[in-house]
Structures are given as structure tokens and as C-alpha cells.
Short mmCIF file of C-alpha atoms and ligand atoms in Angstrom, two decimals:
data_model
loop_
_atom_site.label_atom_id
_atom_site.label_comp_id
_atom_site.label_asym_id
_atom_site.label_seq_id
_atom_site.Cartn_x
_atom_site.Cartn_y
_atom_site.Cartn_z
CA UNK A 1 -9.57 188.15 -27.28
CA UNK A 2 -9.47 190.84 -29.82
CA UNK A 3 -12.00 193.66 -30.80
CA UNK A 4 -14.97 192.53 -32.67
CA UNK A 5 -17.06 194.48 -35.27
CA UNK A 6 -20.72 194.15 -34.01
CA UNK A 7 -22.16 196.46 -36.47
CA UNK A 8 -20.61 198.60 -39.27
CA UNK A 9 -17.82 200.49 -37.64
CA UNK A 10 -19.09 199.72 -34.18
CA UNK A 11 -16.69 197.48 -32.20
CA UNK A 12 -16.90 195.37 -28.93
CA UNK A 13 -13.69 196.59 -27.12
CA UNK A 14 -14.34 195.28 -23.65
CA UNK A 15 -12.66 192.86 -21.27
CA UNK A 16 -13.19 189.24 -20.41
CA UNK A 17 -12.87 188.34 -16.67
CA UNK A 18 -12.39 184.70 -16.59
CA UNK A 19 -11.50 184.66 -12.81
CA UNK A 20 -14.13 186.49 -10.96
CA UNK A 21 -16.16 184.02 -8.83
CA UNK A 22 -17.90 186.49 -6.42
CA UNK A 23 -19.63 189.58 -7.56
CA UNK A 24 -20.60 191.31 -4.38
CA UNK A 25 -22.39 188.33 -3.03
CA UNK A 26 -23.50 186.91 -6.48
CA UNK A 27 -21.69 183.50 -7.42
CA UNK A 28 -20.15 184.14 -10.94
CA UNK A 29 -18.97 180.72 -11.40
CA UNK A 30 -18.72 181.30 -15.16
CA UNK A 31 -16.79 184.58 -14.81
CA UNK A 32 -18.10 187.63 -16.56
CA UNK A 33 -17.22 190.32 -19.20
CA UNK A 34 -17.21 194.03 -18.87
CA UNK A 35 -18.32 195.04 -22.33
CA UNK A 36 -17.37 198.57 -23.80
CA UNK A 37 -18.24 199.58 -27.35
CA UNK A 38 -16.44 202.06 -29.78
CA UNK A 39 -18.44 203.67 -32.54
CA UNK A 40 -16.18 205.13 -35.28
CA UNK A 41 -17.59 207.85 -37.29
CA UNK A 42 -16.64 211.52 -37.93
CA UNK A 43 -16.59 211.59 -34.20
CA UNK A 44 -15.28 208.52 -32.30
CA UNK A 45 -17.32 207.48 -29.23
CA UNK A 46 -16.50 205.01 -26.48
CA UNK A 47 -19.43 203.55 -24.69
CA UNK A 48 -18.74 202.61 -20.99
CA UNK A 49 -15.15 201.37 -19.81
CA UNK A 50 -14.16 198.22 -17.64
CA UNK A 51 -13.23 197.52 -14.14
CA UNK A 52 -9.95 198.96 -13.06
CA UNK A 53 -7.70 195.82 -13.18
CA UNK A 54 -8.78 195.31 -16.80
CA UNK A 55 -7.74 198.52 -18.22
CA UNK A 56 -4.92 197.05 -20.35
CA UNK A 57 -7.25 194.70 -22.09
CA UNK A 58 -9.46 197.72 -23.01
CA UNK A 59 -6.54 199.67 -24.32
CA UNK A 60 -5.21 196.75 -26.18
CA UNK A 61 -8.70 196.44 -27.93
CA UNK A 62 -9.07 200.13 -28.50
CA UNK A 63 -5.59 200.30 -30.14
CA UNK A 64 -6.57 197.51 -32.45
CA UNK A 65 -9.10 200.13 -34.00
CA UNK A 66 -7.69 203.51 -33.38
CA UNK A 67 -5.25 205.47 -31.33
CA UNK A 68 -7.18 206.00 -28.01
CA UNK A 69 -6.12 209.75 -28.18
CA UNK A 70 -8.45 209.96 -31.26
CA UNK A 71 -11.49 209.23 -29.25
CA UNK A 72 -13.75 212.28 -29.03
CA UNK A 73 -16.65 211.23 -26.76
CA UNK A 74 -16.98 208.93 -23.86
CA UNK A 75 -20.56 208.03 -22.95
CA UNK A 76 -21.00 206.66 -19.48
CA UNK A 77 -24.27 204.59 -19.27
CA UNK A 78 -23.65 203.48 -15.76
CA UNK A 79 -21.19 204.62 -13.03
CA UNK A 80 -20.84 201.36 -11.03
CA UNK A 81 -17.02 200.62 -10.86
CA UNK A 82 -17.13 197.45 -12.94
CA UNK A 83 -17.69 199.94 -15.87
CA UNK A 84 -15.73 202.88 -14.55
CA UNK A 85 -12.88 201.69 -12.39
CA UNK A 86 -10.38 202.69 -15.09
CA UNK A 87 -12.21 205.75 -16.12
CA UNK A 88 -9.91 208.42 -14.68
CA UNK A 89 -6.85 206.84 -16.41
CA UNK A 90 -8.74 206.52 -19.61
CA UNK A 91 -9.85 210.16 -19.60
CA UNK A 92 -6.28 211.25 -18.75
CA UNK A 93 -5.07 209.33 -21.82
CA UNK A 94 -7.90 210.17 -24.11
CA UNK A 95 -8.64 213.78 -23.20
CA UNK A 96 -12.22 213.54 -24.56
CA UNK A 97 -14.00 216.55 -25.93
CA UNK A 98 -17.07 215.49 -24.08
CA UNK A 99 -18.17 212.86 -21.46
CA UNK A 100 -21.95 212.26 -21.70
CA UNK A 101 -23.99 210.98 -18.72
CA UNK A 102 -27.54 211.16 -17.32
CA UNK A 103 -28.44 213.79 -14.76
CA UNK A 104 -27.87 211.39 -11.90
CA UNK A 105 -24.81 210.08 -13.63
CA UNK A 106 -23.13 213.55 -13.20
CA UNK A 107 -23.80 213.43 -9.44
CA UNK A 108 -22.87 209.85 -9.14
CA UNK A 109 -19.63 210.52 -11.14
CA UNK A 110 -18.64 213.48 -9.00
CA UNK A 111 -19.19 211.56 -5.71
CA UNK A 112 -17.18 208.66 -6.97
CA UNK A 113 -14.25 210.43 -8.52
CA UNK A 114 -14.37 213.94 -7.14
CA UNK A 115 -13.13 215.53 -10.37
CA UNK A 116 -14.47 219.04 -11.43
CA UNK A 117 -12.36 219.26 -14.49
CA UNK A 118 -13.97 216.62 -16.56
CA UNK A 119 -15.99 217.85 -19.48
CA UNK A 120 -19.32 216.25 -18.37
CA UNK A 121 -22.28 217.01 -20.50
CA UNK A 122 -25.76 215.76 -19.09
CA UNK A 123 -28.12 214.22 -21.59
CA UNK A 124 -31.70 213.36 -20.78
CA UNK A 125 -34.11 210.72 -22.24
CA UNK A 126 -34.86 211.72 -25.85
CA UNK A 127 -31.61 213.85 -26.27
CA UNK A 128 -29.54 212.92 -29.33
CA UNK A 129 -25.92 213.56 -30.38
CA UNK A 130 -24.48 213.14 -33.91
CA UNK A 131 -21.27 211.30 -34.51
CA UNK A 132 -21.58 212.02 -38.27
CA UNK A 133 -23.39 209.25 -40.19
CA UNK A 134 -24.53 207.73 -36.83
CA UNK A 135 -26.65 209.43 -34.11
CA UNK A 136 -26.94 208.42 -30.44
CA UNK A 137 -30.28 208.80 -28.66
CA UNK A 138 -30.17 208.36 -24.96
CA UNK A 139 -32.86 206.88 -22.69
CA UNK A 140 -32.69 207.14 -19.04
CA UNK A 141 -33.48 203.85 -17.17
CA UNK A 142 -33.48 205.10 -13.52
CA UNK A 143 -33.04 202.16 -10.96
CA UNK A 144 -32.28 199.73 -13.70
CA UNK A 145 -30.49 199.26 -11.63
CA UNK A 146 -28.85 202.38 -10.33
CA UNK A 147 -30.38 205.86 -10.37
CA UNK A 148 -27.79 206.97 -13.10
CA UNK A 149 -28.44 204.12 -15.35
CA UNK A 150 -29.29 204.88 -18.99
CA UNK A 151 -29.31 203.13 -22.52
CA UNK A 152 -27.57 204.47 -25.72
CA UNK A 153 -29.54 203.72 -28.91
CA UNK A 154 -28.15 204.09 -32.52
CA UNK A 155 -31.01 204.09 -34.85
CA UNK A 156 -28.88 203.96 -38.02
CA UNK A 157 -27.45 200.47 -36.69
CA UNK A 158 -30.68 199.38 -34.89
CA UNK A 159 -28.37 198.85 -31.90
CA UNK A 160 -29.32 199.33 -28.28
CA UNK A 161 -26.28 199.49 -25.92
CA UNK A 162 -28.25 198.50 -22.69
CA UNK A 163 -25.80 198.89 -19.89
CA UNK A 164 -26.49 196.18 -17.20
CA UNK A 165 -29.82 195.27 -18.51
CA UNK A 166 -30.09 192.13 -20.47
CA UNK A 167 -26.72 190.93 -19.37
CA UNK A 168 -25.38 187.73 -18.17
CA UNK A 169 -22.28 186.87 -15.93
CA UNK A 170 -20.66 184.63 -18.50
CA UNK A 171 -16.98 184.75 -19.62
CA UNK A 172 -16.42 183.38 -23.16
CA UNK A 173 -14.41 183.90 -26.21
CA UNK A 174 -17.57 184.08 -28.17
CA UNK A 175 -19.31 187.50 -28.28
CA UNK A 176 -22.79 186.62 -29.54
CA UNK A 177 -25.52 184.54 -28.04
CA UNK A 178 -26.10 182.80 -31.16
CA UNK A 179 -22.68 181.46 -31.09
CA UNK A 180 -23.37 179.29 -27.97
CA UNK A 181 -26.24 177.68 -26.21
CA UNK A 182 -29.30 179.82 -26.07
CA UNK A 183 -30.71 177.87 -23.12
CA UNK A 184 -27.50 178.48 -21.02
CA UNK A 185 -27.52 182.17 -21.89
CA UNK A 186 -31.18 182.52 -20.86
CA UNK A 187 -30.40 180.68 -17.50
CA UNK A 188 -27.59 182.98 -16.80
CA UNK A 189 -29.73 186.01 -17.83
CA UNK A 190 -32.53 184.77 -15.44
CA UNK A 191 -29.94 184.50 -12.65
CA UNK A 192 -28.71 187.90 -13.45
CA UNK A 193 -32.50 189.34 -13.47
CA UNK A 194 -33.12 187.54 -10.08
CA UNK A 195 -30.18 188.99 -8.36
CA UNK A 196 -29.80 192.44 -9.90
CA UNK A 197 -33.13 193.57 -11.37
CA UNK A 198 -35.98 191.53 -9.96
CA UNK A 199 -36.67 194.23 -7.18
CA UNK A 200 -36.99 196.87 -9.85
CA UNK A 201 -39.51 194.71 -11.90
CA UNK A 202 -42.10 197.55 -11.96
CA UNK A 203 -39.44 199.80 -13.62
CA UNK A 204 -38.77 197.06 -16.15
CA UNK A 205 -42.37 196.95 -17.00
CA UNK A 206 -42.35 200.69 -17.55
CA UNK A 207 -39.25 200.54 -19.61
CA UNK A 208 -40.60 197.70 -21.79
CA UNK A 209 -43.68 199.91 -22.45
CA UNK A 210 -41.57 203.00 -23.14
CA UNK A 211 -39.47 201.13 -25.73
CA UNK A 212 -42.73 199.81 -27.48
CA UNK A 213 -44.19 203.53 -27.37
CA UNK A 214 -41.06 204.82 -28.90
CA UNK A 215 -41.21 202.18 -31.52
CA UNK A 216 -37.42 201.83 -31.36
CA UNK A 217 -36.38 199.57 -34.10
CA UNK A 218 -33.86 197.16 -32.53
CA UNK A 219 -32.17 194.26 -34.15
CA UNK A 220 -29.43 194.06 -31.67
CA UNK A 221 -28.94 194.54 -27.93
CA UNK A 222 -25.38 194.88 -26.60
CA UNK A 223 -25.43 194.70 -22.74
CA UNK A 224 -22.37 195.55 -20.57
CA UNK A 225 -22.01 191.94 -19.37
CA UNK A 226 -21.76 188.62 -21.21
CA UNK A 227 -23.05 187.93 -24.76
CA UNK A 228 -24.66 190.16 -27.39
CA UNK A 229 -28.10 189.52 -28.70
CA UNK A 230 -27.43 189.72 -32.39
CA UNK A 231 -30.20 187.91 -34.19
CA UNK A 232 -32.60 187.47 -31.33
CA UNK A 233 -33.17 190.46 -29.22
CA UNK A 234 -36.86 189.42 -28.92
CA UNK A 235 -35.85 186.30 -26.98
CA UNK A 236 -34.50 188.47 -24.13
CA UNK A 237 -37.19 191.20 -24.43
CA UNK A 238 -39.87 188.42 -24.02
CA UNK A 239 -38.10 186.78 -21.15
CA UNK A 240 -37.82 190.25 -19.31
CA UNK A 241 -41.44 190.79 -19.92
CA UNK A 242 -42.12 187.44 -18.38
CA UNK A 243 -39.81 187.76 -15.33
CA UNK A 244 -40.91 191.19 -14.61
CA UNK A 245 -44.60 190.20 -14.41
CA UNK A 246 -43.66 188.10 -11.21
CA UNK A 247 -46.01 185.37 -12.23
CA UNK A 248 -45.61 182.28 -10.01
CA UNK A 249 -46.53 178.62 -10.51
CA UNK A 250 -47.33 175.76 -8.17
CA UNK A 251 -43.83 175.44 -7.01
CA UNK A 252 -42.36 175.42 -3.46
CA UNK A 253 -38.79 176.04 -2.33
CA UNK A 254 -37.66 174.39 0.96
CA UNK A 255 -34.66 176.40 1.96
CA UNK A 256 -32.91 175.06 5.13
CA UNK A 257 -29.83 174.47 7.01
CA UNK A 258 -29.15 171.67 9.79
CA UNK A 259 -26.76 171.06 12.43
CA UNK A 260 -27.39 167.35 13.26
CA UNK A 261 -29.81 166.41 10.48
CA UNK A 262 -33.11 166.88 12.60
CA UNK A 263 -34.08 170.03 10.38
CA UNK A 264 -33.06 168.24 7.34
CA UNK A 265 -35.13 165.38 8.09
CA UNK A 266 -38.04 167.58 8.69
CA UNK A 267 -37.31 169.37 5.31
CA UNK A 268 -37.57 166.03 3.57
CA UNK A 269 -40.69 165.02 5.35
CA UNK A 270 -42.56 168.41 4.53
CA UNK A 271 -41.24 168.39 0.87
CA UNK A 272 -42.44 164.78 0.29
CA UNK A 273 -45.79 165.62 1.66
CA UNK A 274 -46.01 168.59 -0.64
CA UNK A 275 -44.77 166.67 -3.83
CA UNK A 276 -47.40 164.02 -3.15
CA UNK A 277 -50.04 166.65 -3.53
CA UNK A 278 -48.79 167.28 -7.16
CA UNK A 279 -47.03 170.45 -6.42
CA UNK A 280 -43.46 170.98 -7.67
CA UNK A 281 -40.90 171.06 -4.76
CA UNK A 282 -37.11 172.01 -4.85
CA UNK A 283 -34.88 171.52 -1.97
CA UNK A 284 -32.22 173.94 -1.14
CA UNK A 285 -29.77 172.96 1.61
CA UNK A 286 -27.83 176.21 2.31
CA UNK A 287 -24.76 174.25 3.13
CA UNK A 288 -24.33 173.32 -0.50
CA UNK A 289 -26.29 175.85 -2.48
CA UNK A 290 -25.39 179.59 -3.13
CA UNK A 291 -27.80 182.41 -2.17
CA UNK A 292 -27.56 183.84 -5.65
CA UNK A 293 -28.43 180.47 -7.39
CA UNK A 294 -31.55 180.00 -5.01
CA UNK A 295 -32.71 183.39 -5.99
CA UNK A 296 -33.16 182.41 -9.64
CA UNK A 297 -35.67 179.75 -8.24
CA UNK A 298 -37.29 182.15 -6.08
CA UNK A 299 -38.61 184.09 -9.16
CA UNK A 300 -41.42 181.78 -10.11
CA UNK A 301 -42.07 179.95 -6.77
CA UNK A 302 -45.21 180.50 -4.99
CA UNK A 303 -43.99 179.54 -1.50
CA UNK A 304 -40.76 179.73 0.40
CA UNK A 305 -40.41 177.48 3.32
CA UNK A 306 -37.65 178.05 5.72
CA UNK A 307 -35.98 175.58 8.12
CA UNK A 308 -33.38 176.24 10.69
CA UNK A 309 -32.46 174.82 14.06
CA UNK A 310 -31.68 177.39 16.91
CA UNK A 311 -28.21 178.24 17.57
CA UNK A 312 -27.14 180.62 20.49
CA UNK A 313 -30.80 181.83 20.59
CA UNK A 314 -30.84 182.67 16.98
CA UNK A 315 -30.69 181.19 13.46
CA UNK A 316 -27.92 179.30 11.95
CA UNK A 317 -25.55 181.81 10.09
CA UNK A 318 -26.29 180.61 6.66
CA UNK A 319 -30.07 181.12 7.27
CA UNK A 320 -29.47 184.57 8.60
CA UNK A 321 -27.30 185.39 5.54
CA UNK A 322 -29.95 184.00 3.19
CA UNK A 323 -32.85 185.94 4.85
CA UNK A 324 -30.92 189.17 4.82
CA UNK A 325 -30.10 188.77 0.98
CA UNK A 326 -33.65 187.76 0.13
CA UNK A 327 -35.09 190.71 2.27
CA UNK A 328 -33.00 193.06 0.20
CA UNK A 329 -34.32 191.55 -3.14
CA UNK A 330 -37.81 192.17 -1.93
CA UNK A 331 -39.72 189.19 -3.13
CA UNK A 332 -43.44 189.98 -3.75
CA UNK A 333 -46.59 187.73 -3.79
CA UNK A 334 -45.09 184.88 -1.89
CA UNK A 335 -46.37 182.52 0.70
CA UNK A 336 -44.23 181.50 3.57
CA UNK A 337 -43.81 179.19 6.57
CA UNK A 338 -41.08 178.02 8.88
CA UNK A 339 -39.80 174.96 10.74
CA UNK A 340 -36.89 173.68 12.79
CA UNK A 341 -35.42 171.65 15.53
CA UNK A 342 -33.97 173.06 18.83
CA UNK A 343 -32.39 172.01 21.96
CA UNK A 344 -33.37 174.15 24.85
CA UNK A 345 -34.41 177.78 23.82
CA UNK A 346 -35.86 177.33 20.21
CA UNK A 347 -36.15 180.82 18.91
CA UNK A 348 -35.42 179.99 15.24
CA UNK A 349 -38.86 179.48 13.98
CA UNK A 350 -40.22 182.68 15.55
CA UNK A 351 -37.25 184.53 14.04
CA UNK A 352 -37.94 183.20 10.49
CA UNK A 353 -41.59 184.00 10.86
CA UNK A 354 -40.84 187.50 11.67
CA UNK A 355 -38.64 187.75 8.55
CA UNK A 356 -41.58 186.43 6.53
CA UNK A 357 -43.78 189.11 7.93
CA UNK A 358 -41.19 191.89 7.31
CA UNK A 359 -40.96 190.66 3.77
CA UNK A 360 -44.77 191.02 3.55
CA UNK A 361 -45.06 187.39 2.52
CA UNK A 362 -48.31 185.70 3.73
CA UNK A 363 -47.52 183.27 6.48
CA UNK A 364 -49.48 180.11 5.46
CA UNK A 365 -49.02 178.45 8.88
CA UNK A 366 -47.07 179.38 12.03
CA UNK A 367 -44.99 176.33 11.50
CA UNK A 368 -43.55 174.30 14.42
CA UNK A 369 -40.42 173.20 16.06
CA UNK A 370 -39.03 169.92 17.11
CA UNK A 371 -37.01 169.21 20.35
CA UNK A 372 -33.82 167.66 19.35
CA UNK A 373 -34.67 164.69 17.11
CA UNK A 374 -38.21 164.37 15.39
CA UNK A 375 -40.42 161.31 16.41
CA UNK A 376 -43.08 159.65 14.19
CA UNK A 377 -45.65 162.13 15.69
CA UNK A 378 -43.31 164.98 14.51
CA UNK A 379 -43.17 163.45 11.07
CA UNK A 380 -46.92 163.29 11.10
CA UNK A 381 -46.88 167.13 11.82
CA UNK A 382 -44.45 167.64 9.02
CA UNK A 383 -46.69 165.78 6.65
CA UNK A 384 -49.75 167.95 7.70
CA UNK A 385 -47.77 171.16 7.29
CA UNK A 386 -46.64 169.98 3.87
CA UNK A 387 -50.21 169.39 2.89
CA UNK A 388 -51.49 172.64 4.25
CA UNK A 389 -48.72 174.47 2.14
CA UNK A 390 -49.62 172.47 -0.90
CA UNK A 391 -53.34 173.48 -0.53
CA UNK A 392 -52.38 177.04 -0.06
CA UNK A 393 -50.22 177.04 -3.25
CA UNK A 394 -52.98 175.46 -5.27
CA UNK A 395 -55.53 178.01 -3.89
CA UNK A 396 -53.47 180.94 -5.15
CA UNK A 397 -53.65 179.57 -8.64
FE1 LIG B 1 -22.40 195.98 -14.13
FE2 LIG B 1 -24.23 197.83 -12.20
O1 LIG B 1 -22.79 197.31 -12.86
#
């Protein structure tokens, strides 16, 4: 791709991963980038590295700017392996004078790489280092999204290097948001937030407040994935403020899987009844929708309705998968209900209701199950359930 100067003597030197389609359970159908940045001053500092299989691309970009052995400092904003996979080889080559990391970063680096000889120097929120004309100020961002996470801020350039925060999984030849469609970038940033950061929304609110209190002058946000917010950092800061408030609207997701279409027919009947009450409904058949795409829609939905037939005294596997994923991302303030068909034992609705309670969602209705194929009476019950859900959603407004 080529190194790109993003600020005076600050360069993007990362790698573009066009091929990745699954990022630990997150569907990255647009690929991603692993962004690393090089600040060239009296001291040369490399901010983050890349995944192990992308090392050559990082080195190629570094060599466009300087001999890697001239790098003095490496800053590790986040230890997850998509940013440190090649770190041992880079350190062996660069032999940095210092490696800066957060207090938790030191522990996490040691438990990942088991190296006691690296010149780690712990930095805390508010600590600064000088590169010459430029300074770097650190801000710990614990649990956004790992305990070690931190930001690096260069005030002279009004540049915030934000690690995973404000990122998106998009592979592109362009490096800046304003070079491609803003709406598309925001959609991918929303998906990223929903799947990576949503469960830490309280921390996001605190972080945004801290950034405001510190009066950091920021005109560029450079995340570790995707496009750089060059002229419009306010767009993504505003979006994060909105998403982290967890506000919902009159919107219901019906998330279901079906064996022989009975549960699917129930889903459509329930969805139709909700829609006729003027409430937005989105249908997600788990056979054709990826869990990580559904999560984006979960963010502003007020109710999540689950449908599954019973298979071998349990749930259909895709519903079990989805509920496991959803539970881990800890949705808050949602209403829930369940439905499904069965042949002889019929445990699925009870299991989904248990999951709803475990996630501390409010069970709107205990739901119901249909034996084998729904009758007209069963469709009437679906209509009633849909109307009950719609009323509950409106009452929450
Ligand atoms: Fe992009 Fe948490 O690593």
C-alpha cells in the first residue's frame, strides 16, 4: 500500500488484511487493517505493530521511512495479538531503547511473551515523554477493551492514537474516512462498537468525560483498525457518545431459527402483529444472518424476541450459539420473550426464557410453544403475543 504521512512526520506504517473473514467470531466481510504509526523526531517512535503474518508489510512500510534499526521507542497501546503478533521479531530487529506500556500492559506483555529482557517502561495516565519537537501524552483506557489498553496523544499534532477505540474492520487502499463513504464507515464503526465495546459502555462514557475535562485538542483520531478520522473526529466522538448511552427506540428484533418452517411461520405472524402496531420490526433468521451483524441491530432495539424449535431436548445449535454470544456482550435495558415449535418434549421456550432472565432482560410474556405445525388458533396466539410485545415496547418510551 505504501506508508502514508498523516501528520507532519507522523506516518501510517500498518498492514491491510484483505482476506480475514472471521475475527474471533466477528464476521469481517470487508477485511481489516492493523494500523501502526511512526513518529519521526529526534527520537523515532513506533506506535503498535501488526499481526504476525503481516510483519513483512509493516517492515516494508517502515523501510520506506527509515532503517528500522533507527527506531528508538516502541509504544504498545494494546497487547492483543493483532497488534503484537510480530512484536518479538520487531524488537529483535529494532533493539529499542525503551518500550512504553501501561501498568497492566507490562503484566499482559510478560504473560504473552515471557521475556524479561525487554526494556519495558511503564507509563500511567498523564505521563508524557518527549520525542524532541513532539511530545507523547498517555491516557490509560482500561477495559476499552482490555485491561492494558491506552491512548497516545501528540498535542503538537492534535493527534490521538486510539488503539482499538473508534476503529472499524474495513480493508481499503484509502487511509482516511473522508476518502470513502462516511455512512459506510459509521456502519462498520457501529458494528465494531456493538461487538467489541458495547459491554464497556459505562467506561466509554467515563472516557469521553475525561477527554472533555482534559480539554484535549484533537483534530485527528488514528485508530488501530480501519480508516483514520482526519477532518471529522467529532463524527465518531458523537457516535460513541450516542451508542454508549444505550438509548433504545420502538424497535423489536425477532431472532429465530427453524427446522421445518413452523417456528419461521410463528416468527412472521408475531412480527406482522408488532408491525401493525406501528413498531419497527426486524427479522433475523439465524440460518442466513451472522451473529455479529445482528449485534449491531441489538444496540438500539428495545425488545429481543427469540424463536427456536426443540432439538434433542435443547435449542437449535445456532440459537444456542447466538444466546451464548449475546450473553457475553451483556445487553442492558431490553425486553424479551420466546416462542417455538416442538414435536414431543418442547424444552426450547423454557431454555430461552431462562437465558432472558440470566441476561437480566425483562420477560414481557412467558411466550408459548406450538406442537408440530401451527393452527389458526396458534396464529391468533402469535398475534396476541405480538400485540403484547408492541404495547410493552411503547410503554417503555
Ligand atoms: Fe485490535 Fe483488541 O485488538
